[in-house]
């Protein structure tokens, strides 16, 4: 089971917190859910430019919307004197067709981007698009993650590797990767490299150890950052 299912979805509500937090009546639920999807898709376009590793959405009862953007380049998102944040706010209001929307975008700095699966997957994809050998790209990411304190990491690329006629998958791993253990903090992400030979899929699993409380017992209510 743990080997097949998405490790993030497998752990939501157990050892991982949901990225979206709000409550809505039945009549408003579908509209708000669609808005969240549009916001996630909007920031996905800037993942590489701003090294975005996570986006969280919070709503209160007064209709105020807060978007927390976790980035390894917070200065790039903020812009000079916060000009870029204002532009992003206006773009989202335009996207949601609500110029009166109470929207606040907060930027959270990712202290260690080499432990973020999304950023690692995008970095591998960028190297593949720049015609770097797929083995070198994966081993470079693995080495950086292990140096940064990861307990284990696993990578996989799939497609026409090196331009061969038949597509195949090849991956590498180092350290521990307990996908069946729910208390294991595993981060997972996928990315796509658009090469001259076609699309190459990239998958990255990063293990950061186990969730334990002060007594060394299993703790299923707290998530590490």
Tab-separated table of C-alpha atoms in Angstrom:
chain	number	residue	atom	x	y	z
A	1	UNK	CA	0.000	0.000	0.000
A	2	UNK	CA	2.650	2.509	1.034
A	3	UNK	CA	4.683	1.813	-2.090
A	4	UNK	CA	1.791	2.611	-4.442
A	5	UNK	CA	-0.150	5.465	-2.889
A	6	UNK	CA	0.908	9.115	-2.846
A	7	UNK	CA	2.863	9.489	0.446
A	8	UNK	CA	1.429	12.962	1.069
A	9	UNK	CA	-2.214	11.937	0.728
A	10	UNK	CA	-1.522	8.780	2.745
A	11	UNK	CA	-0.426	10.910	5.715
A	12	UNK	CA	-2.919	13.805	5.588
A	13	UNK	CA	-4.912	13.858	8.805
A	14	UNK	CA	-2.453	11.506	10.490
A	15	UNK	CA	0.995	13.096	10.583
A	16	UNK	CA	0.580	15.808	7.938
A	17	UNK	CA	-1.674	18.829	8.136
A	18	UNK	CA	-3.835	19.809	5.184
A	19	UNK	CA	-2.641	22.777	3.140
A	20	UNK	CA	-6.148	24.255	3.183
A	21	UNK	CA	-8.003	25.296	6.337
A	22	UNK	CA	-11.537	26.706	6.250
A	23	UNK	CA	-15.177	25.877	6.831
A	24	UNK	CA	-18.064	26.606	4.468
A	25	UNK	CA	-21.769	25.950	4.232
A	26	UNK	CA	-22.949	23.373	1.755
A	27	UNK	CA	-24.160	26.004	-0.726
A	28	UNK	CA	-20.768	27.792	-0.761
A	29	UNK	CA	-18.469	24.779	-0.579
A	30	UNK	CA	-18.136	24.133	-4.329
A	31	UNK	CA	-17.380	27.782	-5.172
A	32	UNK	CA	-14.709	28.095	-2.478
A	33	UNK	CA	-13.135	24.798	-3.484
A	34	UNK	CA	-12.919	26.009	-7.091
A	35	UNK	CA	-11.280	29.236	-5.909
A	36	UNK	CA	-8.662	27.251	-3.998
A	37	UNK	CA	-7.894	25.184	-7.086
A	38	UNK	CA	-7.401	28.347	-9.154
A	39	UNK	CA	-5.052	29.798	-6.518
A	40	UNK	CA	-2.944	26.621	-6.376
A	41	UNK	CA	-2.702	26.512	-10.169
A	42	UNK	CA	-1.767	30.207	-10.233
A	43	UNK	CA	1.209	29.729	-7.907
A	44	UNK	CA	2.267	26.492	-9.614
A	45	UNK	CA	3.268	28.622	-12.610
A	46	UNK	CA	5.853	30.402	-10.429
A	47	UNK	CA	7.315	27.317	-8.742
A	48	UNK	CA	10.619	27.503	-10.602
A	49	UNK	CA	10.918	31.281	-10.683
A	50	UNK	CA	10.357	31.765	-6.946
A	51	UNK	CA	11.373	28.255	-5.741
A	52	UNK	CA	7.969	27.731	-4.143
A	53	UNK	CA	7.889	24.629	-1.968
A	54	UNK	CA	4.412	24.878	-0.476
A	55	UNK	CA	1.238	26.978	-0.628
A	56	UNK	CA	-1.284	27.124	2.221
A	57	UNK	CA	-4.741	28.706	2.143
A	58	UNK	CA	-6.576	29.959	5.230
A	59	UNK	CA	-10.060	31.516	5.406
A	60	UNK	CA	-11.876	32.965	8.403
A	61	UNK	CA	-15.581	33.489	9.061
A	62	UNK	CA	-15.402	37.088	7.848
A	63	UNK	CA	-14.419	35.997	4.361
A	64	UNK	CA	-10.797	37.084	4.746
A	65	UNK	CA	-8.425	34.972	2.639
A	66	UNK	CA	-4.795	34.377	3.642
A	67	UNK	CA	-2.314	32.660	1.330
A	68	UNK	CA	0.964	31.476	2.851
A	69	UNK	CA	3.644	30.980	0.204
A	70	UNK	CA	6.669	28.979	1.370
A	71	UNK	CA	9.616	29.966	-0.807
A	72	UNK	CA	13.411	29.654	-0.868
A	73	UNK	CA	13.536	33.089	-2.561
A	74	UNK	CA	11.205	35.273	-0.476
A	75	UNK	CA	12.836	38.465	-1.720
A	76	UNK	CA	11.893	37.649	-5.305
A	77	UNK	CA	8.224	37.243	-4.359
A	78	UNK	CA	8.104	40.389	-2.244
A	79	UNK	CA	9.827	42.561	-4.827
A	80	UNK	CA	11.103	46.059	-4.175
A	81	UNK	CA	9.019	47.726	-1.457
A	82	UNK	CA	6.460	44.929	-1.791
A	83	UNK	CA	5.517	45.868	-5.359
A	84	UNK	CA	5.450	42.266	-6.574
A	85	UNK	CA	3.165	41.171	-3.730
A	86	UNK	CA	0.710	43.897	-4.675
A	87	UNK	CA	0.787	42.731	-8.288
A	88	UNK	CA	0.220	39.097	-7.293
A	89	UNK	CA	-2.689	40.182	-5.089
A	90	UNK	CA	-4.303	42.063	-7.962
A	91	UNK	CA	-3.736	39.129	-10.331
A	92	UNK	CA	-5.476	36.728	-7.944
A	93	UNK	CA	-8.391	39.122	-7.431
A	94	UNK	CA	-8.727	39.368	-11.196
A	95	UNK	CA	-8.476	35.585	-11.548
A	96	UNK	CA	-11.248	35.073	-9.006
A	97	UNK	CA	-13.258	37.968	-10.519
A	98	UNK	CA	-13.569	39.687	-7.170
A	99	UNK	CA	-11.729	43.002	-6.811
A	100	UNK	CA	-13.221	43.487	-3.333
A	101	UNK	CA	-11.750	40.216	-2.045
A	102	UNK	CA	-9.956	40.615	1.295
A	103	UNK	CA	-6.711	38.898	0.368
A	104	UNK	CA	-3.425	38.766	2.248
A	105	UNK	CA	-0.336	37.035	0.819
A	106	UNK	CA	2.310	36.070	3.379
A	107	UNK	CA	5.750	34.821	2.383
A	108	UNK	CA	7.436	32.167	4.539
A	109	UNK	CA	11.137	31.534	4.059
A	110	UNK	CA	12.184	27.915	3.494
A	111	UNK	CA	15.334	27.606	5.573
A	112	UNK	CA	16.519	24.384	3.953
A	113	UNK	CA	15.293	24.028	0.335
A	114	UNK	CA	17.364	20.858	-0.177
A	115	UNK	CA	14.871	19.019	2.057
A	116	UNK	CA	11.834	20.150	0.062
A	117	UNK	CA	10.669	17.527	-2.444
A	118	UNK	CA	8.996	20.040	-4.786
A	119	UNK	CA	12.128	22.161	-5.114
A	120	UNK	CA	14.369	19.111	-5.583
A	121	UNK	CA	12.087	17.681	-8.285
A	122	UNK	CA	12.023	20.985	-10.169
A	123	UNK	CA	15.812	21.303	-9.929
A	124	UNK	CA	16.229	17.844	-11.469
A	125	UNK	CA	13.747	18.747	-14.222
A	126	UNK	CA	15.638	21.964	-14.990
A	127	UNK	CA	18.924	20.072	-15.287
A	128	UNK	CA	17.317	17.554	-17.658
A	129	UNK	CA	15.969	20.385	-19.819
A	130	UNK	CA	19.492	21.810	-19.922
A	131	UNK	CA	20.683	18.443	-21.270
A	132	UNK	CA	22.484	17.317	-18.136
A	133	UNK	CA	22.876	13.504	-17.792
A	134	UNK	CA	19.899	12.123	-15.868
A	135	UNK	CA	22.148	10.116	-13.540
A	136	UNK	CA	24.198	13.185	-12.643
A	137	UNK	CA	21.063	15.273	-12.040
A	138	UNK	CA	19.601	12.708	-9.638
A	139	UNK	CA	22.824	12.041	-7.740
A	140	UNK	CA	23.422	15.778	-7.343
A	141	UNK	CA	20.004	16.189	-5.685
A	142	UNK	CA	20.560	13.121	-3.487
A	143	UNK	CA	23.939	14.372	-2.319
A	144	UNK	CA	22.584	17.821	-1.431
A	145	UNK	CA	19.612	16.383	0.460
A	146	UNK	CA	21.732	13.994	2.522
A	147	UNK	CA	24.191	16.781	3.351
A	148	UNK	CA	21.273	18.907	4.538
A	149	UNK	CA	20.153	16.303	7.058
A	150	UNK	CA	17.693	14.075	5.216
A	151	UNK	CA	17.309	10.585	6.687
A	152	UNK	CA	16.728	9.186	3.208
A	153	UNK	CA	15.890	10.175	-0.347
A	154	UNK	CA	14.639	8.387	-3.435
A	155	UNK	CA	14.462	9.751	-6.987
A	156	UNK	CA	13.060	8.410	-10.247
A	157	UNK	CA	12.969	9.706	-13.817
A	158	UNK	CA	10.792	8.189	-16.550
A	159	UNK	CA	10.734	8.778	-20.289
A	160	UNK	CA	13.049	8.705	-23.292
A	161	UNK	CA	16.210	8.993	-21.236
A	162	UNK	CA	19.191	10.196	-23.286
A	163	UNK	CA	16.897	10.221	-26.328
A	164	UNK	CA	16.595	6.440	-26.731
A	165	UNK	CA	13.638	5.096	-28.719
A	166	UNK	CA	12.094	3.094	-25.877
A	167	UNK	CA	11.001	4.892	-22.720
A	168	UNK	CA	12.125	3.512	-19.386
A	169	UNK	CA	12.410	4.429	-15.721
A	170	UNK	CA	15.557	4.712	-13.673
A	171	UNK	CA	16.051	5.878	-10.121
A	172	UNK	CA	18.405	6.017	-7.173
A	173	UNK	CA	17.990	6.000	-3.413
A	174	UNK	CA	20.060	6.543	-0.303
A	175	UNK	CA	19.258	6.192	3.391
A	176	UNK	CA	15.962	5.005	4.870
A	177	UNK	CA	12.576	5.307	3.187
A	178	UNK	CA	9.765	3.734	5.262
A	179	UNK	CA	6.758	4.412	3.058
A	180	UNK	CA	4.540	1.985	5.008
A	181	UNK	CA	5.227	3.720	8.344
A	182	UNK	CA	2.754	6.579	8.782
A	183	UNK	CA	4.783	8.245	11.542
A	184	UNK	CA	7.667	8.563	9.065
A	185	UNK	CA	7.857	12.148	7.770
A	186	UNK	CA	7.990	11.619	3.996
A	187	UNK	CA	7.699	14.472	1.508
A	188	UNK	CA	6.797	13.605	-2.103
A	189	UNK	CA	6.642	15.641	-5.295
A	190	UNK	CA	6.471	15.261	-9.068
A	191	UNK	CA	7.760	17.470	-11.871
A	192	UNK	CA	7.967	17.336	-15.663
A	193	UNK	CA	11.015	18.104	-17.795
A	194	UNK	CA	10.148	19.260	-21.335
A	195	UNK	CA	13.064	18.053	-23.466
A	196	UNK	CA	13.623	17.851	-27.225
A	197	UNK	CA	12.934	14.105	-26.978
A	198	UNK	CA	9.631	14.572	-25.181
A	199	UNK	CA	8.411	14.853	-21.605
A	200	UNK	CA	10.373	13.198	-18.803
A	201	UNK	CA	8.629	12.641	-15.491
A	202	UNK	CA	10.504	13.261	-12.251
A	203	UNK	CA	9.537	11.899	-8.822
A	204	UNK	CA	11.239	12.647	-5.518
A	205	UNK	CA	10.686	11.167	-2.052
A	206	UNK	CA	12.431	12.768	0.944
A	207	UNK	CA	12.417	11.162	4.400
A	208	UNK	CA	13.046	13.476	7.367
A	209	UNK	CA	12.780	10.918	10.176
A	210	UNK	CA	9.877	9.983	12.443
A	211	UNK	CA	7.337	12.072	14.364
A	212	UNK	CA	8.031	11.463	18.062
A	213	UNK	CA	6.834	13.210	21.213
A	214	UNK	CA	8.956	14.047	24.242
A	215	UNK	CA	8.670	10.503	25.608
A	216	UNK	CA	9.788	8.909	22.379
A	217	UNK	CA	6.239	7.738	21.692
A	218	UNK	CA	4.329	8.010	18.428
A	219	UNK	CA	2.838	11.489	17.944
A	220	UNK	CA	0.207	11.763	15.201
A	221	UNK	CA	-0.907	15.333	15.794
A	222	UNK	CA	2.213	17.375	15.039
A	223	UNK	CA	3.910	18.034	11.737
A	224	UNK	CA	7.510	19.120	11.354
A	225	UNK	CA	8.291	22.125	9.178
